[in-house]
Short mmCIF file of C-alpha atoms in Angstrom, two decimals:
data_model
loop_
_atom_site.label_atom_id
_atom_site.label_comp_id
_atom_site.label_asym_id
_atom_site.label_seq_id
_atom_site.Cartn_x
_atom_site.Cartn_y
_atom_site.Cartn_z
CA MET F 1454 6.54 -35.17 12.26
CA ALA F 1455 5.41 -31.99 12.76
CA THR F 1456 5.58 -30.58 16.38
CA GLY F 1457 4.08 -27.39 16.56
CA THR F 1458 1.73 -28.64 19.38
CA GLY F 1459 1.94 -31.46 21.49
CA ALA F 1460 -1.83 -32.55 20.49
CA ALA F 1461 -1.05 -32.69 16.67
CA ALA F 1462 0.16 -35.24 15.18
CA ALA F 1463 1.43 -34.76 11.03
CA SER F 1464 2.40 -37.43 8.45
CA GLY F 1465 3.11 -37.09 4.85
CA ARG F 1466 3.01 -38.69 1.45
CA SER F 1467 4.86 -38.29 -1.99
CA LEU F 1468 4.31 -39.11 -5.38
CA THR F 1469 6.92 -40.31 -7.10
CA PRO F 1470 8.66 -37.57 -9.93
CA LEU F 1471 7.97 -38.08 -13.27
CA ALA F 1472 10.10 -37.99 -15.87
CA PRO F 1473 11.41 -35.10 -17.74
CA SER F 1474 8.52 -33.53 -19.69
CA LYS F 1475 9.19 -32.18 -23.86
CA SER F 1476 8.82 -28.64 -21.60
CA SER F 1477 12.02 -29.65 -19.57
CA THR F 1478 9.76 -29.82 -15.90
CA VAL F 1479 9.71 -32.54 -13.75
CA THR F 1480 6.56 -32.99 -11.61
CA GLY F 1481 5.66 -34.09 -8.28
CA TRP F 1482 3.24 -33.78 -5.33
CA HIS F 1483 3.34 -34.23 -1.89
CA GLU F 1484 0.36 -34.25 0.99
CA PHE F 1485 1.32 -33.53 4.56
CA THR F 1486 -1.46 -34.84 6.68
CA ILE F 1487 -2.49 -33.20 10.20
CA GLU F 1488 -4.23 -35.46 12.84
CA ARG F 1489 -6.12 -33.58 15.48
CA TYR F 1490 -6.82 -30.39 13.34
CA SER F 1491 -8.50 -28.84 16.16
CA ALA F 1492 -5.47 -28.87 18.46
CA THR F 1493 -3.65 -26.26 16.56
CA LYS F 1494 -5.71 -23.62 17.23
CA GLY F 1495 -3.67 -21.02 18.87
CA LEU F 1496 -1.02 -21.83 17.98
CA GLY F 1497 -0.03 -18.14 17.36
CA VAL F 1498 0.76 -15.88 14.40
CA GLY F 1499 4.33 -16.81 12.95
CA LEU F 1500 4.35 -20.38 14.46
CA TYR F 1501 4.14 -22.89 11.63
CA LEU F 1502 3.60 -26.55 11.48
CA PRO F 1503 6.61 -28.07 9.14
CA SER F 1504 6.20 -31.49 6.89
CA GLY F 1505 8.43 -34.10 6.26
CA PRO F 1506 11.03 -33.22 3.85
CA PHE F 1507 10.17 -34.97 0.03
CA SER F 1508 11.89 -35.20 -3.54
CA VAL F 1509 10.63 -33.63 -6.51
CA GLY F 1510 13.00 -32.85 -9.32
CA GLY F 1511 16.55 -33.83 -7.25
CA GLN F 1512 15.61 -31.43 -4.83
CA ARG F 1513 14.23 -31.50 -1.01
CA TRP F 1514 11.49 -29.87 0.42
CA GLN F 1515 9.68 -28.71 3.27
CA ILE F 1516 5.60 -27.39 3.15
CA CYS F 1517 4.97 -24.93 6.25
CA PHE F 1518 1.73 -24.59 7.56
CA PHE F 1519 0.44 -21.60 9.92
CA PRO F 1520 -2.66 -22.33 11.76
CA ASP F 1521 -2.76 -18.94 12.31
CA GLY F 1522 -1.40 -16.80 9.75
CA GLU F 1523 2.42 -16.00 9.05
CA ASN F 1524 2.18 -12.14 10.19
CA ASP F 1525 -0.35 -10.15 12.14
CA LEU F 1526 -2.31 -9.15 9.25
CA ASP F 1527 -2.87 -12.31 8.15
CA ALA F 1528 -3.97 -13.82 12.02
CA ASP F 1529 -7.02 -14.45 10.21
CA PHE F 1530 -6.12 -16.83 7.59
CA VAL F 1531 -4.19 -20.14 7.41
CA SER F 1532 -0.49 -19.68 5.54
CA ILE F 1533 1.05 -21.91 3.54
CA TYR F 1534 4.78 -21.66 2.21
CA VAL F 1535 6.99 -24.45 0.33
CA ASP F 1536 10.32 -24.38 1.50
CA ILE F 1537 13.76 -25.80 -0.70
CA LEU F 1538 16.10 -27.35 1.51
CA ASN F 1539 19.92 -26.98 1.00
CA PRO F 1540 19.50 -26.61 -2.78
CA SER F 1541 22.25 -28.71 -4.59
CA ASN F 1542 22.54 -30.13 -8.01
CA ASN F 1543 20.82 -27.00 -9.47
CA PRO F 1544 19.02 -28.21 -12.39
CA ASN F 1545 19.12 -25.12 -14.62
CA PRO F 1546 22.60 -23.23 -14.19
CA ARG F 1547 22.03 -19.64 -15.19
CA GLY F 1548 26.13 -18.95 -15.20
CA GLY F 1549 28.68 -16.49 -13.85
CA GLY F 1550 29.01 -18.66 -10.22
CA GLY F 1551 27.79 -17.08 -6.87
CA GLU F 1552 24.42 -17.53 -5.39
CA GLU F 1553 22.43 -16.60 -8.71
CA GLU F 1554 24.15 -19.94 -9.48
CA GLN F 1555 22.30 -22.16 -6.77
CA SER F 1556 19.00 -20.93 -7.72
CA VAL F 1557 15.83 -23.13 -8.85
CA LEU F 1558 12.74 -22.28 -11.06
CA ALA F 1559 9.76 -24.19 -10.05
CA LEU F 1560 6.12 -23.87 -10.55
CA TYR F 1561 4.09 -24.58 -7.33
CA GLY F 1562 0.19 -24.51 -5.89
CA PHE F 1563 -1.67 -25.90 -2.54
CA GLN F 1564 -4.84 -27.01 -2.14
CA LEU F 1565 -6.17 -28.02 1.32
CA LEU F 1566 -8.50 -32.06 1.34
CA ASP F 1567 -10.20 -33.42 4.09
CA GLY F 1568 -8.94 -36.77 5.39
CA GLN F 1569 -11.50 -38.73 2.30
CA GLY F 1570 -9.11 -36.97 0.07
CA ARG F 1571 -11.97 -34.49 -0.58
CA PRO F 1572 -10.97 -30.81 -1.66
CA ILE F 1573 -11.75 -28.24 1.05
CA SER F 1574 -10.23 -25.16 -1.14
CA LYS F 1575 -9.64 -24.32 -4.41
CA HIS F 1576 -6.30 -25.37 -5.97
CA ARG F 1577 -4.06 -22.22 -6.18
CA ILE F 1578 -1.40 -22.50 -8.24
CA ALA F 1579 2.12 -19.37 -8.03
CA CYS F 1580 1.10 -17.30 -11.08
CA SER F 1581 4.65 -17.60 -12.78
CA PRO F 1582 7.53 -19.58 -11.95
CA SER F 1583 9.26 -18.86 -8.82
CA ALA F 1584 12.92 -18.67 -8.26
CA PHE F 1585 14.10 -21.20 -4.96
CA SER F 1586 17.68 -20.22 -3.44
CA ARG F 1587 19.73 -20.42 -0.02
CA ALA F 1588 19.17 -16.64 0.07
CA HIS F 1589 15.17 -16.86 -1.13
CA PRO F 1590 14.13 -20.65 -0.45
CA SER F 1591 10.43 -19.83 0.85
CA ARG F 1592 6.81 -19.43 -1.51
CA GLY F 1593 3.68 -19.31 -0.90
CA PHE F 1594 0.47 -17.74 0.46
CA SER F 1595 0.37 -15.67 3.41
CA GLN F 1596 -3.44 -15.43 3.22
CA PHE F 1597 -4.26 -18.68 1.70
CA MET F 1598 -7.65 -19.31 2.88
CA ARG F 1599 -9.99 -17.96 5.94
CA ARG F 1600 -9.45 -19.38 9.14
CA ALA F 1601 -13.11 -19.29 9.47
CA ASP F 1602 -14.48 -20.51 6.28
CA LEU F 1603 -11.75 -23.53 6.96
CA GLU F 1604 -12.78 -24.47 10.12
CA ALA F 1605 -16.80 -24.41 8.83
CA SER F 1606 -15.85 -27.48 6.68
CA PRO F 1607 -18.46 -30.29 7.97
CA SER F 1608 -15.42 -32.93 7.08
CA LEU F 1609 -12.79 -31.03 8.84
CA ARG F 1610 -15.35 -31.12 12.09
CA PHE F 1611 -16.14 -34.77 11.29
CA ASP F 1612 -12.34 -36.45 11.86
CA ASP F 1613 -10.53 -33.50 12.81
CA LEU F 1614 -8.07 -34.88 9.99
CA LEU F 1615 -6.53 -32.18 7.69
CA VAL F 1616 -4.39 -32.57 4.32
CA VAL F 1617 -2.26 -30.06 2.64
CA LYS F 1618 -1.81 -31.09 -0.70
CA CYS F 1619 1.42 -29.50 -2.41
CA SER F 1620 2.24 -29.61 -6.09
CA LEU F 1621 5.68 -29.13 -7.93
CA SER F 1622 7.28 -28.70 -11.37
CA VAL F 1623 10.88 -27.86 -11.49
CA TYR F 1624 12.01 -26.48 -14.38
CA ARG F 1625 15.54 -28.13 -15.96
CA SER F 1626 15.80 -25.71 -18.39
CA GLN F 1627 15.67 -22.39 -18.21
CA PRO F 1628 12.69 -21.03 -18.98
CA GLN F 1629 10.66 -17.77 -20.01
CA PRO F 1630 9.28 -16.11 -16.94
CA ASP F 1631 7.03 -13.12 -17.01
CA PRO F 1632 8.86 -10.15 -17.06
CA HIS F 1633 6.16 -8.40 -15.40
CA HIS F 1634 6.26 -10.57 -11.68
CA ASN F 1635 8.86 -9.72 -8.92
CA TYR F 1636 10.15 -12.72 -7.06
CA ARG F 1637 10.08 -12.20 -3.61
CA LEU F 1638 10.88 -13.82 -0.51
CA ARG F 1639 7.19 -13.63 0.59
CA GLU F 1640 4.53 -11.23 0.18
CA MET F 1641 5.40 -8.77 3.41
CA PRO F 1642 2.59 -5.86 4.41
CA ALA F 1643 4.00 -2.55 2.99
CA LEU F 1644 5.04 -0.29 5.69
CA SER F 1645 2.41 2.07 4.80
CA LYS F 1646 -0.40 -0.50 6.27
CA HIS F 1647 1.36 -0.90 9.57
CA LEU F 1648 1.86 3.00 9.67
CA SER F 1649 -2.10 3.36 8.91
CA ARG F 1650 -2.78 0.54 11.94
CA LEU F 1651 -0.74 2.99 14.39
CA LEU F 1652 -2.54 5.98 13.64
CA HIS F 1653 -6.07 4.14 13.30
CA SER F 1654 -5.70 2.29 16.36
CA GLY F 1655 -4.00 5.15 18.38
CA ASP F 1656 -1.25 2.67 20.10
CA ALA F 1657 1.16 4.89 21.86
CA ALA F 1658 0.10 8.11 20.53
CA ASP F 1659 1.09 11.10 22.27
CA VAL F 1660 -1.01 14.35 21.21
CA THR F 1661 -4.49 15.19 20.33
CA LEU F 1662 -5.22 17.46 17.82
CA THR F 1663 -8.88 19.08 17.49
CA VAL F 1664 -10.82 20.48 14.97
CA PRO F 1665 -14.19 22.48 14.66
CA GLY F 1666 -16.77 20.24 15.95
CA GLY F 1667 -15.26 18.78 18.22
CA LYS F 1668 -13.76 15.96 16.98
CA SER F 1669 -10.75 14.69 17.77
CA PHE F 1670 -7.66 12.44 16.23
CA ARG F 1671 -4.74 10.43 18.42
CA ALA F 1672 -1.32 11.18 16.59
CA HIS F 1673 2.30 10.69 17.19
CA ARG F 1674 4.79 13.56 17.32
CA CYS F 1675 7.70 12.29 16.25
CA VAL F 1676 5.61 11.04 12.60
CA LEU F 1677 3.85 14.33 12.44
CA ALA F 1678 7.00 16.01 12.87
CA ALA F 1679 9.08 13.84 10.25
CA ARG F 1680 6.61 14.47 7.80
CA SER F 1681 5.61 18.48 7.87
CA PRO F 1682 7.74 21.22 9.02
CA VAL F 1683 4.84 23.12 10.58
CA PHE F 1684 4.13 19.94 12.84
CA LYS F 1685 7.65 19.59 14.05
CA GLN F 1686 7.97 23.28 14.85
CA GLN F 1687 4.30 23.19 16.74
CA LEU F 1688 5.12 19.64 18.56
CA LEU F 1689 8.94 19.80 19.02
CA PRO F 1690 9.61 23.28 20.06
CA ASN F 1691 12.36 22.16 22.22
CA ASN F 1692 14.15 20.70 18.92
CA ASN F 1693 16.68 22.69 18.32
CA ASN F 1694 18.09 23.20 21.70
CA ASN F 1695 20.14 20.26 21.63
CA ASN F 1696 22.24 21.21 25.18
CA ASN F 1697 19.10 20.65 27.40
CA ASN F 1698 18.78 17.33 27.96
CA ASN F 1699 15.33 18.10 30.10
CA ASN F 1700 14.17 20.32 27.45
CA ASN F 1701 14.39 17.30 25.20
CA ASN F 1702 13.56 14.93 27.45
CA ASN F 1703 10.12 16.66 27.65
CA ASN F 1704 9.34 15.92 24.00
CA HIS F 1705 8.01 12.64 25.21
CA VAL F 1706 5.75 13.80 27.35
CA GLU F 1707 2.32 13.55 25.66
CA LEU F 1708 1.13 17.03 25.36
CA GLY F 1709 -2.22 18.57 26.08
CA PRO F 1710 -4.93 18.76 23.12
CA ILE F 1711 -4.10 20.72 20.03
CA ILE F 1712 -6.75 23.07 18.71
CA VAL F 1713 -6.73 22.75 14.71
CA GLU F 1714 -8.49 26.21 13.47
CA ASP F 1715 -10.45 26.29 10.12
CA VAL F 1716 -10.59 22.71 8.84
CA GLU F 1717 -13.14 20.45 8.34
CA ALA F 1718 -12.99 16.78 10.09
CA ASP F 1719 -12.87 14.65 6.77
CA THR F 1720 -10.50 16.84 5.38
CA PHE F 1721 -8.21 16.58 8.40
CA GLU F 1722 -8.47 12.92 8.51
CA SER F 1723 -7.42 12.56 5.19
CA LEU F 1724 -4.35 14.51 5.55
CA LEU F 1725 -3.60 12.81 8.44
CA HIS F 1726 -3.46 9.45 6.50
CA PHE F 1727 -1.53 10.88 3.80
CA ILE F 1728 1.28 11.99 6.32
CA TYR F 1729 1.08 8.27 7.86
CA THR F 1730 0.83 6.60 4.43
CA ASP F 1731 2.08 9.08 1.65
CA SER F 1732 -1.80 7.86 -0.15
CA LEU F 1733 -5.11 8.75 0.38
CA PRO F 1734 -7.52 6.80 2.25
CA PRO F 1735 -8.95 2.73 0.73
CA GLY F 1736 -11.76 4.28 -1.53
CA GLU F 1737 -11.08 7.82 -1.54
CA SER F 1738 -10.16 9.67 -4.89
CA LEU F 1739 -9.01 13.33 -4.95
CA ILE F 1740 -11.83 13.94 -8.17
CA VAL F 1741 -14.48 11.58 -8.96
CA GLU F 1742 -16.45 11.98 -12.15
CA GLY F 1743 -20.07 11.92 -12.73
CA SER F 1744 -22.88 14.24 -10.51
CA GLY F 1745 -20.21 14.44 -7.78
CA LYS F 1746 -17.41 15.77 -9.39
CA ASP F 1747 -17.72 19.93 -8.78
CA GLU F 1748 -18.43 18.93 -5.22
CA SER F 1749 -15.21 16.63 -5.53
CA ILE F 1750 -12.98 19.24 -6.96
CA LEU F 1751 -14.28 21.52 -3.60
CA LYS F 1752 -12.87 18.68 -1.29
CA THR F 1753 -9.53 18.70 -3.43
CA GLN F 1754 -9.07 22.64 -3.00
CA ARG F 1755 -9.72 21.83 0.69
CA LEU F 1756 -7.21 19.56 0.78
CA LEU F 1757 -4.85 21.71 -1.16
CA ALA F 1758 -5.12 24.25 1.48
CA VAL F 1759 -4.71 22.45 4.31
CA ALA F 1760 -1.65 20.71 2.84
CA ASP F 1761 -0.09 23.66 1.95
CA ARG F 1762 -1.17 25.26 5.62
CA TYR F 1763 1.35 21.99 7.34
CA GLY F 1764 3.72 21.95 4.05
CA VAL F 1765 3.05 18.60 2.95
CA ASP F 1766 4.19 19.34 -0.53
CA LYS F 1767 3.45 15.71 -2.39
CA LEU F 1768 -0.13 16.10 -1.22
CA LYS F 1769 -0.31 19.78 -2.29
CA LEU F 1770 1.42 18.89 -5.73
CA MET F 1771 -1.15 16.05 -6.17
CA CYS F 1772 -4.33 18.02 -5.45
CA GLU F 1773 -2.77 20.75 -7.76
CA ASP F 1774 -2.06 18.21 -10.76
CA LYS F 1775 -5.63 17.33 -10.29
CA LEU F 1776 -7.39 20.78 -10.23
CA CYS F 1777 -5.16 21.57 -13.33
CA GLU F 1778 -6.85 18.22 -15.15
CA ASN F 1779 -10.42 19.08 -14.12
CA LEU F 1780 -10.49 23.35 -14.58
CA THR F 1781 -14.72 23.74 -15.17
CA LEU F 1782 -16.49 27.27 -15.58
CA ALA F 1783 -18.03 26.28 -12.34
CA THR F 1784 -14.64 26.00 -10.20
CA VAL F 1785 -12.38 28.16 -12.35
CA GLY F 1786 -13.19 31.34 -9.98
CA ASP F 1787 -12.46 29.35 -6.06
CA THR F 1788 -9.19 27.67 -7.98
CA LEU F 1789 -8.29 31.23 -9.05
CA ASN F 1790 -8.70 32.92 -5.79
CA LEU F 1791 -7.07 29.60 -3.80
CA VAL F 1792 -4.04 29.78 -5.91
CA GLU F 1793 -3.35 33.31 -4.89
CA ARG F 1794 -3.61 32.31 -1.53
CA HIS F 1795 -1.49 29.22 -1.68
CA ASN F 1796 1.29 30.03 -4.04
CA CYS F 1797 0.54 27.45 -7.07
CA PRO F 1798 2.24 28.96 -10.06
CA ARG F 1799 1.34 26.28 -12.50
CA LEU F 1800 -2.20 26.19 -11.50
CA LYS F 1801 -2.71 29.66 -12.02
CA ALA F 1802 -1.57 29.62 -15.46
CA LEU F 1803 -3.91 27.37 -16.36
CA CYS F 1804 -6.12 29.52 -14.56
CA PHE F 1805 -5.34 32.61 -16.84
CA GLU F 1806 -5.33 30.12 -19.94
CA PHE F 1807 -8.79 28.70 -19.07
CA MET F 1808 -10.39 32.21 -19.23
CA THR F 1809 -8.34 33.27 -22.30
CA LYS F 1810 -9.95 30.21 -24.05
CA PHE F 1811 -13.45 31.03 -22.36
CA ALA F 1812 -13.41 34.87 -21.93
CA THR F 1813 -16.03 35.39 -24.68
CA HIS F 1814 -18.72 32.76 -23.34
CA ALA F 1815 -17.64 34.40 -19.81
CA ARG F 1816 -18.30 37.98 -20.98
CA GLN F 1817 -21.59 36.85 -22.43
CA SER F 1818 -23.00 34.88 -19.55
CA ASN F 1819 -23.57 35.87 -15.75
CA HIS F 1820 -20.19 36.48 -14.30
CA SER F 1821 -21.09 37.74 -11.11
CA GLU F 1822 -20.40 34.38 -9.06
CA LEU F 1823 -16.67 34.63 -10.33
CA LYS F 1824 -16.24 38.06 -9.84
CA ARG F 1825 -17.22 37.41 -5.58
CA ARG F 1826 -15.15 35.05 -5.81
CA SER F 1827 -12.00 35.54 -6.73
CA PRO F 1828 -10.60 39.28 -6.68
CA SER F 1829 -8.49 38.69 -10.12
CA SER F 1830 -11.91 37.42 -11.88
CA GLN F 1831 -13.54 40.89 -11.95
CA HIS F 1832 -10.93 41.87 -14.98
CA LEU F 1833 -10.89 38.48 -16.50
CA VAL F 1834 -13.95 39.00 -18.02
CA ARG F 1835 -13.25 42.26 -19.63
CA THR F 1836 -9.32 41.88 -20.23
CA PRO F 1837 -8.54 41.23 -23.84
CA ALA F 1838 -7.24 38.05 -24.73
CA LYS F 1839 -3.68 39.33 -25.72
CA ARG F 1840 -3.53 40.52 -22.38
CA LEU F 1841 -4.55 37.37 -20.68
CA ARG F 1842 -1.68 35.52 -22.90
CA GLY F 1843 0.66 38.24 -21.17
CA ASN F 1844 -0.34 36.98 -17.62
CA ARG F 1845 -0.26 33.98 -18.15
CA THR F 1846 3.16 34.06 -20.15
CA GLU F 1847 4.54 35.76 -17.25
CA ALA F 1848 3.44 33.60 -14.30
CA SER F 1849 4.80 30.33 -16.44
CA SER F 1850 8.00 31.99 -17.04
CA SER F 1851 8.49 33.59 -13.60
CA ASN F 1852 7.63 30.02 -11.43
CA ASN F 1853 6.32 27.30 -13.38
CA ALA F 1854 9.74 26.09 -14.51
CA GLY F 1855 11.03 25.40 -10.51
CA SER F 1856 7.21 23.99 -9.79
CA LEU F 1857 7.37 21.47 -12.47
CA ARG F 1858 10.86 20.63 -11.24
CA ARG F 1859 10.28 20.49 -7.73
CA SER F 1860 6.76 17.94 -8.93
CA ALA F 1861 8.96 15.41 -10.47
CA ARG F 1862 11.40 15.25 -7.45
CA LEU F 1863 8.35 14.44 -5.10
CA ARG F 1864 7.15 11.71 -7.68
CA LYS F 1865 10.57 9.45 -7.66
#
């Protein structure tokens, strides 16, 4: 009997497990009935209603139903899990002793029904068998169904009764699991998602950064300092003075607004998102194909510049990679001017190689725009290909090897 709320009552019934099939599994199901479902509303995130224990495949199991979601990120959903209770008499021993020997492989699925047995939700089944053990006793879906969709069901509103049906197929012999399937305790939100929410909510922010145009961003000095040596120097001026406790305490006092010069708002916003999450904002990519490609290349150039300015090396290398892959006659001048100012030897070498290949075409076309945008480009269209190849080789041999090693290290 579930006791998650005083007003809700729960009960259950099970199907007697079937005999082992040719695939060496034992299959059964259990229905967990929640009466007065509306009384569970507001139970709280992370709190659940447990079913009574039931048996399938020689093991004892329990359904856990979270009316308000299992985590904060799941607060708009109902979460459903099935737990194994004290796994014993392992039906598929793996040998070798220890805790690994006590794991039980099972395929599970859930469905929500009304009081008449009619489905309210789809029958969701795990994509491959999961390993249950004392260390990892619980499997399920953190976002099984939106709570608003569930509560909109006419039959649920009519009798206020919800049935959680759990089906299990317990393996008696070792199956071949999907080698690409990652067995996890539960699908927990990644650290990057929590930090993204922290950035966008502004909770506990202690610094304001203002870009040209007046747009301001609330942020956290400790995060900025941990990810950028430039921000560390700017925002934690007393960081190296360990003997001055009073100065160290001042690091926890909110600073006045920090003015960020010569950076567009969308570029700086992308930089902040990368600093917090190690990724670009959702739906944003460095280079887009189609009619907007040249504009996206310019945006990537601006992002590389600001990443170099604040010492965010991984983002700088990502931008450099994309620009290497997308050199065009329309953008090579700007790119070469960029690499001269921001120390990108690998990209500089590729610019020379690109201009070597297209030197004849450039000499025959109007290259005034190239000459205007980049000092180096003034001699490119006049310089013989042999000399350009020499410049490219020199740039590659002096700096490129170290840059490539650095890139590989940052991508680990």
